[in-house]
Amino acid sequence: MRGEQAGASGERFVTADGTRLHVTEHGSRDAPLTVVLSHGWTLDQRIWSPVVRTLTSDDRLRVVTYDHRGHGRSDPARSGTATISTLGDDLAELLAARIEGPVVLAGHSMGGMTIMALGERHGELVADRVAGAAFIATSCCDLVPIDLGLTPAVARLVAGCEVRLLRSAAVARWMRARAVTAHRARMISPGVRWLLLGDHPRRADIELTARCVAQSRSANIVDFRPTFDDHDRRAALAAFAGIPTLVLGGVRDRLTPVRHTRVIAGELPDARMVTYAGAGHMVPLERAEQVAGRIGELAASLR
């Protein structure tokens, strides 16, 4: 299967509203601890591939990756469900129905926000099942305005262009055009490299990120965008107090600048915060070995 590794098993999980999520299990189902990896907006579970390879070298760990609704190989998000809150509910259903025993949850970008929504909406499940957590290149609040490291005037101009592009019927048609799809990743690679990756990125990381974004549904990009504007889940982080937690961020992140990493760590004073010099938003790719190492160490401390 596309993006899956040897020894991986891909399946469908159907949520309460009938949305089919593509879920991949790596490693033994008999492992005493499961790590669940949640990806970001416009991406899919493939971005976790190098982290999965390292984590599954430990046969005491089972790893589960999945595509959010509206992403990757999962069904499109139904009307009104392209929200972080719904993603938190999806994760709760997946944990309750398909994953037994204690879990470590790791979320990148919107995936981290999904874990926060889980804490906000399903606190008892977090208390009962979550043994550890990792928030990676994500935010708990104040995502608007996003300055992208630009001057205020230029950032406002870019934000205005974003709104017009997302509402453009011509752009939507271009995103859906099959004739363009094969070349889209190459076309958007320079922008992806600037926006999402940090200093001296590997070509493979640029290409994988661009493929994920290029293959993302236009409706996904448009429909999920507003859910970030009112994202404030500082209070939700209280669900993770007392749970061993990592907070990881890239110093060169333009989308969720490292100040967001510090805010999360401030809400969770017992958490371990690590920032990576030169890394951008795609920390799970850019610093895959270090991220996997941190998650692996966290998992080992729980055994």
Coordinates of N, CA and C in Angstrom, one line a residue, residues 8 21-22 54 71 73-74 89 95 107 118-119 123 127 129 135 143 146 170 219 224 246 263 274 278 287:
A8 N 3.6 -3.6 8.0 CA 2.5 -2.7 8.4 C 1.2 -3.3 7.8
L21 N -11.9 6.0 8.2 CA -10.5 6.5 8.4 C -9.6 5.4 8.1
H22 N -8.5 5.7 7.4 CA -7.5 4.8 7.0 C -6.5 4.7 8.2
T54 N 12.0 3.9 13.1 CA 12.9 3.8 14.3 C 12.1 3.2 15.5
H71 N -8.3 13.8 4.8 CA -6.9 13.7 4.5 C -6.5 12.3 4.0
R73 N -6.0 8.8 2.7 CA -6.8 7.8 2.2 C -8.1 7.6 3.0
S74 N -8.4 8.5 3.9 CA -9.6 8.5 4.6 C -10.7 9.2 3.8
D89 N -12.9 13.9 18.6 CA -13.9 12.8 18.8 C -13.5 11.6 18.0
L95 N -9.4 5.1 19.8 CA -8.8 4.6 21.0 C -9.7 3.6 21.7
G107 N 1.4 14.1 18.5 CA 0.7 14.9 17.4 C 1.5 16.0 16.9
L118 N -9.0 16.1 22.3 CA -9.3 14.9 23.0 C -9.4 15.2 24.5
G119 N -8.4 15.9 25.0 CA -8.4 16.2 26.5 C -9.5 17.1 26.9
G123 N -11.9 13.9 28.7 CA -10.9 13.9 29.8 C -10.8 12.6 30.5
A127 N -7.4 10.3 31.1 CA -7.0 9.9 32.5 C -6.9 8.4 32.6
R129 N -6.4 6.2 29.9 CA -5.7 5.4 28.9 C -4.3 6.0 28.5
F135 N 3.6 16.8 22.1 CA 3.1 17.9 21.2 C 4.2 18.4 20.4
L143 N -3.4 31.5 17.1 CA -2.8 31.3 15.8 C -3.1 32.4 14.8
I146 N -1.1 34.8 11.7 CA 0.2 34.1 11.5 C 1.1 35.0 10.7
A170 N -11.6 29.3 -9.4 CA -10.6 28.8 -10.3 C -9.5 28.0 -9.7
A219 N -11.2 20.6 -1.0 CA -12.2 20.9 0.0 C -11.6 20.8 1.4
F224 N -11.2 23.0 6.4 CA -10.5 23.0 7.7 C -9.9 24.3 8.1
L246 N 6.1 15.5 26.3 CA 7.1 16.2 25.6 C 6.5 17.3 24.8
V263 N 4.6 28.4 25.0 CA 3.3 28.6 25.7 C 2.8 27.3 26.2
V274 N 11.8 20.6 24.2 CA 13.1 20.5 23.4 C 12.8 21.3 22.1
G278 N 17.4 25.4 13.6 CA 17.4 25.1 12.1 C 16.2 24.4 11.6
R287 N 13.8 16.3 11.8 CA 14.6 15.8 12.9 C 14.0 14.4 13.4

